[in-house]
mmCIF file with all atom_site columns, C-alpha atoms in Angstrom:
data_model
loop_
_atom_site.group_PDB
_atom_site.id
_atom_site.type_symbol
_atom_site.label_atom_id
_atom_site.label_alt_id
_atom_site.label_comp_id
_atom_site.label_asym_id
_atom_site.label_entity_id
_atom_site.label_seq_id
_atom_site.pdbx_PDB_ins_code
_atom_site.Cartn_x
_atom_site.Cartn_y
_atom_site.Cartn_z
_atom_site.occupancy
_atom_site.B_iso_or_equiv
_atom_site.pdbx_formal_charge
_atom_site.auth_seq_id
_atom_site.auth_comp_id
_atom_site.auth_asym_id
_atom_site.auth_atom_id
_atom_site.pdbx_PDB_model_num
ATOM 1  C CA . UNK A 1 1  ? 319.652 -4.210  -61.933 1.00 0.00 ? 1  UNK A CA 1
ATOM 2  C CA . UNK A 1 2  ? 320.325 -6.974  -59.389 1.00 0.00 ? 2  UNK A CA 1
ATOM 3  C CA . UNK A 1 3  ? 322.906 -4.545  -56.758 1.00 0.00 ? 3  UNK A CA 1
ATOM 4  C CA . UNK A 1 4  ? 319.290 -2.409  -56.743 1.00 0.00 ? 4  UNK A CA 1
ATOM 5  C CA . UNK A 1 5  ? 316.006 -2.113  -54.953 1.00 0.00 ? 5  UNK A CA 1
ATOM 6  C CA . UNK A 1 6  ? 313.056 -0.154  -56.250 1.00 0.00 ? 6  UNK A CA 1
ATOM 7  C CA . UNK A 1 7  ? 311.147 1.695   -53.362 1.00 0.00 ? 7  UNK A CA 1
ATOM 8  C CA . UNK A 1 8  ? 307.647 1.611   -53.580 1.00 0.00 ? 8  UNK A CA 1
ATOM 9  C CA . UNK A 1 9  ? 308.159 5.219   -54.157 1.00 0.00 ? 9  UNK A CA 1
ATOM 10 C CA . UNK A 1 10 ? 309.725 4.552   -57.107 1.00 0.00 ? 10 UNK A CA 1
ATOM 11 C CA . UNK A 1 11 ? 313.080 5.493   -55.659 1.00 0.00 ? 11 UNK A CA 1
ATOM 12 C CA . UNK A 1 12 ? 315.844 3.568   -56.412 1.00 0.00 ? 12 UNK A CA 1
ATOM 13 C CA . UNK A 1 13 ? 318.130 2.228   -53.221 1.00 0.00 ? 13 UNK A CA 1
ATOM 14 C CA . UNK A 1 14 ? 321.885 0.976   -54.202 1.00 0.00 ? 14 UNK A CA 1
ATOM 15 C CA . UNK A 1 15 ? 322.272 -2.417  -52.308 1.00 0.00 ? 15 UNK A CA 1
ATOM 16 C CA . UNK A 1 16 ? 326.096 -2.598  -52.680 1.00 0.00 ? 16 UNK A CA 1
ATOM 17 C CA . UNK A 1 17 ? 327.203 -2.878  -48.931 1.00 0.00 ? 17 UNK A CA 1
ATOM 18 C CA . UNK A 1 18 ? 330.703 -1.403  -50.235 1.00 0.00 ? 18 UNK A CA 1
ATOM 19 C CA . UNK A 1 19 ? 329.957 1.467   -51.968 1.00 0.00 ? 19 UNK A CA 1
ATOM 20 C CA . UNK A 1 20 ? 329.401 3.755   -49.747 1.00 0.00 ? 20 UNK A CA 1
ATOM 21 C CA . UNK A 1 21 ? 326.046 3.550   -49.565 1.00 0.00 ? 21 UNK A CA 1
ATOM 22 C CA . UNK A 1 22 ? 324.897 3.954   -45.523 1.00 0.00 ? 22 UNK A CA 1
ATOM 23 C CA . UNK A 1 23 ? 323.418 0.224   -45.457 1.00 0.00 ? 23 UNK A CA 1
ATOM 24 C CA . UNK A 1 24 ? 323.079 -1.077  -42.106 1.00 0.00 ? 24 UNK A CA 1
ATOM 25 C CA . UNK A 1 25 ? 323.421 -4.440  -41.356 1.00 0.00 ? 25 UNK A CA 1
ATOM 26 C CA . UNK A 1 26 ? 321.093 -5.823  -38.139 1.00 0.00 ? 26 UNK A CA 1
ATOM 27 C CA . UNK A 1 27 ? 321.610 -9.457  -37.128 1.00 0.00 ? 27 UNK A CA 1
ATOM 28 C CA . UNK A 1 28 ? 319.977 -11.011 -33.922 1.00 0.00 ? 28 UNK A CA 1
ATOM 29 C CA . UNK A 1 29 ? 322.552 -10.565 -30.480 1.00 0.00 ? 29 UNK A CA 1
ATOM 30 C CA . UNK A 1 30 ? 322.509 -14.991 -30.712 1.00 0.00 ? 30 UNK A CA 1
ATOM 31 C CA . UNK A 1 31 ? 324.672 -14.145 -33.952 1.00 0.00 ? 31 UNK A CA 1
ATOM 32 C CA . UNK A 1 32 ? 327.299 -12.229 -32.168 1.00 0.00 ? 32 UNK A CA 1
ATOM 33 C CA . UNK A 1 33 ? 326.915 -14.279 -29.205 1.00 0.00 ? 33 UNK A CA 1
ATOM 34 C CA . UNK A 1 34 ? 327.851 -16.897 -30.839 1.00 0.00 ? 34 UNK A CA 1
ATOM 35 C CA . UNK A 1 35 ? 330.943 -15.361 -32.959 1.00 0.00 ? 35 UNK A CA 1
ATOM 36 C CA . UNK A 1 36 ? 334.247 -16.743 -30.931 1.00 0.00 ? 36 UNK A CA 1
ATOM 37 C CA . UNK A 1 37 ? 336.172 -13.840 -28.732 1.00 0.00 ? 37 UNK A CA 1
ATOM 38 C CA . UNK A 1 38 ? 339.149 -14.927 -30.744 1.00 0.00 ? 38 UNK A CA 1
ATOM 39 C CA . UNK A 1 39 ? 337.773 -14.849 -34.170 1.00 0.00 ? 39 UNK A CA 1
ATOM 40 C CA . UNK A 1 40 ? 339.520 -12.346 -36.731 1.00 0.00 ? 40 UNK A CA 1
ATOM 41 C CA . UNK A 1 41 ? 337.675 -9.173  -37.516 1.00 0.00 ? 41 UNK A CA 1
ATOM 42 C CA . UNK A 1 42 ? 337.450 -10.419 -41.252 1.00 0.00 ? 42 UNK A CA 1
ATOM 43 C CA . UNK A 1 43 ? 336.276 -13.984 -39.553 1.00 0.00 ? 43 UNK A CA 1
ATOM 44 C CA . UNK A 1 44 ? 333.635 -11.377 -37.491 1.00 0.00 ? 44 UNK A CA 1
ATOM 45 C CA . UNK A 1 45 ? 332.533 -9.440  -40.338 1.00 0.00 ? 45 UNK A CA 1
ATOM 46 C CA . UNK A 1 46 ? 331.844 -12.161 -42.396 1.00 0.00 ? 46 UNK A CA 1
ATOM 47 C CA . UNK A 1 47 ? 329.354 -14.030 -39.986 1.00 0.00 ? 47 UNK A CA 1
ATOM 48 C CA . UNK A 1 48 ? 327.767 -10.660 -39.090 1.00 0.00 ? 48 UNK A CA 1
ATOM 49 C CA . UNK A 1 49 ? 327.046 -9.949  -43.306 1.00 0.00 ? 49 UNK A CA 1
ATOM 50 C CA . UNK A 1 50 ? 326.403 -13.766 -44.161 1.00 0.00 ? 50 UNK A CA 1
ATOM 51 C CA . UNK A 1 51 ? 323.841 -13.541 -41.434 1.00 0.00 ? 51 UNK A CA 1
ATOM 52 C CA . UNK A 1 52 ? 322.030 -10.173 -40.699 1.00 0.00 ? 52 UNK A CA 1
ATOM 53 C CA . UNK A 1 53 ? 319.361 -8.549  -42.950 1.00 0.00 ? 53 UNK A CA 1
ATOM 54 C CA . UNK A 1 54 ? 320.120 -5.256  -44.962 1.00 0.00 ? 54 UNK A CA 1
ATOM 55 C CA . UNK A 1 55 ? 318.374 -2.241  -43.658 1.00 0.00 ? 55 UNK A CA 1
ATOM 56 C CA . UNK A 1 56 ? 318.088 0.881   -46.228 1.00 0.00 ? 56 UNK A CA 1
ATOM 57 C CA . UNK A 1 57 ? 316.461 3.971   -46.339 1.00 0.00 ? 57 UNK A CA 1
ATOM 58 C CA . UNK A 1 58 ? 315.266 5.802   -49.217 1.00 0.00 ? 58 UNK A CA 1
ATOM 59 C CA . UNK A 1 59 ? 316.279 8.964   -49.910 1.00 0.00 ? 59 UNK A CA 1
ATOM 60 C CA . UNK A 1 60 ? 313.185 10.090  -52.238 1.00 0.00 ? 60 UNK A CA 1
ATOM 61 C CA . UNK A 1 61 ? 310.662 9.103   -49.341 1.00 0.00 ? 61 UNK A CA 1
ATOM 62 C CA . UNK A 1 62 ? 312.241 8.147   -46.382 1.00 0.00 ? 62 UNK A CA 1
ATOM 63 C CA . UNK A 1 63 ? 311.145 4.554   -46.159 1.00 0.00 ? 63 UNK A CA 1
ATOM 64 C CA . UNK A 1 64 ? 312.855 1.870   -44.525 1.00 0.00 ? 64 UNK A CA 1
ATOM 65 C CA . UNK A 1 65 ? 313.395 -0.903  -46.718 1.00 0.00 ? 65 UNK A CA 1
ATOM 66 C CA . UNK A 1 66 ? 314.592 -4.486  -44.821 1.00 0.00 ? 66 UNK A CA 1
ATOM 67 C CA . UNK A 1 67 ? 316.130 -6.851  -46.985 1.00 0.00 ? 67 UNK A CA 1
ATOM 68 C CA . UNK A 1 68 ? 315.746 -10.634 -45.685 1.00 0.00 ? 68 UNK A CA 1
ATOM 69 C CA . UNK A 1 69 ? 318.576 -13.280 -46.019 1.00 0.00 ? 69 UNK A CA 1
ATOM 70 C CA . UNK A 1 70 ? 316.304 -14.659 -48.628 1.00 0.00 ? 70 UNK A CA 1
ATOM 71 C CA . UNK A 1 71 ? 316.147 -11.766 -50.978 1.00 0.00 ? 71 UNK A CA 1
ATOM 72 C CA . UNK A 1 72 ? 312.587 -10.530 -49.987 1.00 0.00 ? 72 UNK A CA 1
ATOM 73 C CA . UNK A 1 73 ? 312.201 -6.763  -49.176 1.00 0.00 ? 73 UNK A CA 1
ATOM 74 C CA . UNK A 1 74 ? 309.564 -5.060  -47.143 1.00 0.00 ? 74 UNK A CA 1
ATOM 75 C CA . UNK A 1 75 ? 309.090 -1.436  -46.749 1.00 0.00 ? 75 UNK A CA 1
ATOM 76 C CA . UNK A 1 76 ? 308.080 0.430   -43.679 1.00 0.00 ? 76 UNK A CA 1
ATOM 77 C CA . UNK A 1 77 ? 307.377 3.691   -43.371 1.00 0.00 ? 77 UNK A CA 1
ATOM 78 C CA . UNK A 1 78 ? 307.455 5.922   -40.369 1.00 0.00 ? 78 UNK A CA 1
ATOM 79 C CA . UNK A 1 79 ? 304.371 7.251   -38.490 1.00 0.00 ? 79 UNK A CA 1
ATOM 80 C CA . UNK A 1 80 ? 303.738 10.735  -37.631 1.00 0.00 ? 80 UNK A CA 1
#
């Protein structure tokens, strides 16, 4: 099931930036600092996605789950 995480819920969270999904993508500002004024938006879009980390949050529980450029997920939750 690689285009899925498993919460630690046991929810599942679809990873598939183009489905529809409500990932967000953070990157550090250096990244878009650093993206030329006259580079395309496709040119734009892929630096931000080749560089930021995937942020999802699980429906069943409400965790946020943070995806790292090298594949390893952590999962915060929120405090009360």
């Amino acid at each position: 099931m690689g285009s899925w995480i498993t919460c630690t819920c046991g929810g599942l969270l679809h990873r598939n930036l183009f489905a529809g999904t409500g990932i967000r993508v953070a990157v550090h500002e250096s990244v878009i600092d650093g993206i030329p004024e006259e580079a395309s938006s496709t040119e734009f879009l892929k630096e931000i996605l080749s560089k930021g980390e995937l942020l999802m949050t699980c429906k069943s529980c409400g965790r946020i789950a943070i995806e790292g450029r090298g594949g390893q997920v952590s999962f915060y939750r929120r405090e009360e």
